[in-house]
PDB file of C-alpha atoms in Angstrom:
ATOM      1  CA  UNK W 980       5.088  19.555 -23.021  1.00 49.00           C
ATOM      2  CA  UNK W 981       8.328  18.699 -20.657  1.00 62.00           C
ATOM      3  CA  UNK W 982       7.670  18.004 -17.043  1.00 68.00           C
ATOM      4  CA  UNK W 983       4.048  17.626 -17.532  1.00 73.00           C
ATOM      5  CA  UNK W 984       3.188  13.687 -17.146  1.00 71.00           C
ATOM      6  CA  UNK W 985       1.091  12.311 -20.457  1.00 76.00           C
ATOM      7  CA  UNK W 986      -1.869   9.825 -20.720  1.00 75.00           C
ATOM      8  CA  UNK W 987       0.370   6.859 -20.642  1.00 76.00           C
ATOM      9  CA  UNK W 988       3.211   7.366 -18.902  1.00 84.00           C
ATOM     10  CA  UNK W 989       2.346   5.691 -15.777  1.00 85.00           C
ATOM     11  CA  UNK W 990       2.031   2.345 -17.528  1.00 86.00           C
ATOM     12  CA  UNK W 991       4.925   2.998 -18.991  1.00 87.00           C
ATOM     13  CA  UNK W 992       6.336   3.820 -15.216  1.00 86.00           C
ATOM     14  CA  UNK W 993       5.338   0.851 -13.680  1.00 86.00           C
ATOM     15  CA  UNK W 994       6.783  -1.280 -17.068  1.00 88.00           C
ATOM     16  CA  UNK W 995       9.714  -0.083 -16.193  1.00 89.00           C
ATOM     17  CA  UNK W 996       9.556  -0.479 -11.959  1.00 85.00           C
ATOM     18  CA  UNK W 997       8.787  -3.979 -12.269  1.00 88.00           C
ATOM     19  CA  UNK W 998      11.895  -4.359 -14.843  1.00 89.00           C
ATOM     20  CA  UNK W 999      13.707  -3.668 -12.554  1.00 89.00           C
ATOM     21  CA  UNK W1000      12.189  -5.925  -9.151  1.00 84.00           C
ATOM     22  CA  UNK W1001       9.671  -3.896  -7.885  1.00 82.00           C
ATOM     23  CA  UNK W1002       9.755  -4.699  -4.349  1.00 79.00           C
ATOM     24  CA  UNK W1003       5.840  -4.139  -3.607  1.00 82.00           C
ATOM     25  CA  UNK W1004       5.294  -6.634  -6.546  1.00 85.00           C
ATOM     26  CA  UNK W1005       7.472  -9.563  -4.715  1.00 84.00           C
ATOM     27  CA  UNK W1006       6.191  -8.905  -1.543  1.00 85.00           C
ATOM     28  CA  UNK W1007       3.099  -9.217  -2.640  1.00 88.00           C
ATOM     29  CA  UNK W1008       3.250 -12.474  -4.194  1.00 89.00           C
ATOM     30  CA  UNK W1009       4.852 -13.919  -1.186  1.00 90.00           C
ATOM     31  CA  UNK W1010       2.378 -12.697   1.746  1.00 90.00           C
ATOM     32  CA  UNK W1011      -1.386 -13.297   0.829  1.00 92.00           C
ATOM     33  CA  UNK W1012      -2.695 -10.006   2.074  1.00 92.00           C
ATOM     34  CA  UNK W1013      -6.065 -10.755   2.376  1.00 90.00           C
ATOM     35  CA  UNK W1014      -5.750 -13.037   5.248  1.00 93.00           C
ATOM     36  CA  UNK W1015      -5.597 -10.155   7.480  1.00 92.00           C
ATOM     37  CA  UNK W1016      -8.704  -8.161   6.643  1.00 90.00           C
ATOM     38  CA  UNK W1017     -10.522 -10.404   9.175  1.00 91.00           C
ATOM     39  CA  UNK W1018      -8.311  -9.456  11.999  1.00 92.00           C
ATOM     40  CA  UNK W1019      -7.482  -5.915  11.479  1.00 90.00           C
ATOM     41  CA  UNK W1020     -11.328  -5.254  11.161  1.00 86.00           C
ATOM     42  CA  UNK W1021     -11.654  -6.623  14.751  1.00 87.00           C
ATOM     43  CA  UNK W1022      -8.855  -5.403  15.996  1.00 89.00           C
ATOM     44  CA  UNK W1023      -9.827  -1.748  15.032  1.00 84.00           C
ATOM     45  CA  UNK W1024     -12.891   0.277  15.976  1.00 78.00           C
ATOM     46  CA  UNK W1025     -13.876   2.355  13.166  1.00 73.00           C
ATOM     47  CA  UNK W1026     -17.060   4.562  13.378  1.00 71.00           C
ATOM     48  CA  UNK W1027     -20.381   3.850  11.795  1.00 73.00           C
ATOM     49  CA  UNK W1028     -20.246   6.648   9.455  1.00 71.00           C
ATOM     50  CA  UNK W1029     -23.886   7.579  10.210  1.00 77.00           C
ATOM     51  CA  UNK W1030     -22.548  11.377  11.457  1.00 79.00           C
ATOM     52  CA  UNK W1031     -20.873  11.167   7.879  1.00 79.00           C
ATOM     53  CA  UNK W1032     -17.500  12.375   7.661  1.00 80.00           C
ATOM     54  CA  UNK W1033     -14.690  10.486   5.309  1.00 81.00           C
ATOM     55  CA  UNK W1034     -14.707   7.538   4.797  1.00 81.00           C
ATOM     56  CA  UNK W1035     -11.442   5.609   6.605  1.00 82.00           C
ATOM     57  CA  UNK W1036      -8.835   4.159   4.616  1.00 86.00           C
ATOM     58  CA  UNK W1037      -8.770   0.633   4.022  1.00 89.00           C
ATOM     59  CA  UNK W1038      -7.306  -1.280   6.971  1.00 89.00           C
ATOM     60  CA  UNK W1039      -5.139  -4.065   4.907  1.00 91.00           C
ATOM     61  CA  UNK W1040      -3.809  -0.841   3.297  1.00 91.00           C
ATOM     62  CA  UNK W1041      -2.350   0.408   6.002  1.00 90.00           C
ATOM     63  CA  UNK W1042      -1.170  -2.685   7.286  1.00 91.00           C
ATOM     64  CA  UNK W1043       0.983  -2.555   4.096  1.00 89.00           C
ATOM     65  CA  UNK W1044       2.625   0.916   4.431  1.00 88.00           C
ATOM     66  CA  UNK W1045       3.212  -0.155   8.125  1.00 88.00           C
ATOM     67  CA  UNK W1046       5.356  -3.517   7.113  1.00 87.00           C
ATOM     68  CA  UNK W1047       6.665  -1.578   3.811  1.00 84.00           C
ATOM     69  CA  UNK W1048       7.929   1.077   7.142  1.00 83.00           C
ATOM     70  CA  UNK W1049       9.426  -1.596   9.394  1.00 83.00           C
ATOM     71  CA  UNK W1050      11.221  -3.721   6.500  1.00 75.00           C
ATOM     72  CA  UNK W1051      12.791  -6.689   6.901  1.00 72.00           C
ATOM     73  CA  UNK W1052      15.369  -5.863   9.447  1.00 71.00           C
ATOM     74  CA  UNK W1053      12.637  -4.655  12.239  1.00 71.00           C
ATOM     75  CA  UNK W1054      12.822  -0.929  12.264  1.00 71.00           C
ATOM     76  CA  UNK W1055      11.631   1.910  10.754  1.00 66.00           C
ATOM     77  CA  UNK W1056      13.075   3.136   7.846  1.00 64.00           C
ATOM     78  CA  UNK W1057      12.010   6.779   6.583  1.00 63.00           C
ATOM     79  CA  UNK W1058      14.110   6.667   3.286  1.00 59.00           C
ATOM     80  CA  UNK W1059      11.189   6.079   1.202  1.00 52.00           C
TER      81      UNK W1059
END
């Protein structure tokens, strides 16, 4: 079946993205990402959860999208 993605083609995607210099996988084995889980959990209030709801999305997560956004010349760049 065309168009229709099979059981391994997103190895086989990624294979080829980091062929090619994928840049999440160099940024990410230049900035330890970890380091920041400490300070973006204090730095943002998240609820308990007890009222149930979704949970949030991970915090260092979004920290990522946020510098993948800005890039390396300080502004926002919405060609993704």
């Amino acid at each position: 079946m065309r168009g229709q993605a099979g059981f391994w083609d997103i190895d086989e995607r990624y294979a080829r993205l980091s062929e090619a210099g994928d840049p999440l996988e160099k940024l990410s084995s230049v900035v330890p990402w970890e380091m920041f889980c400490k300070p973006l959990a204090k730095a943002l209030k998240c609820s308990d959860g007890a009222k149930g709801g979704r949970p949030p999305y991970d915090t260092v997560m979004m920290f990522k999208i946020l510098v993948l956004l800005i890039g390396p010349h300080g502004r926002v760049q919405f060609d993704c």
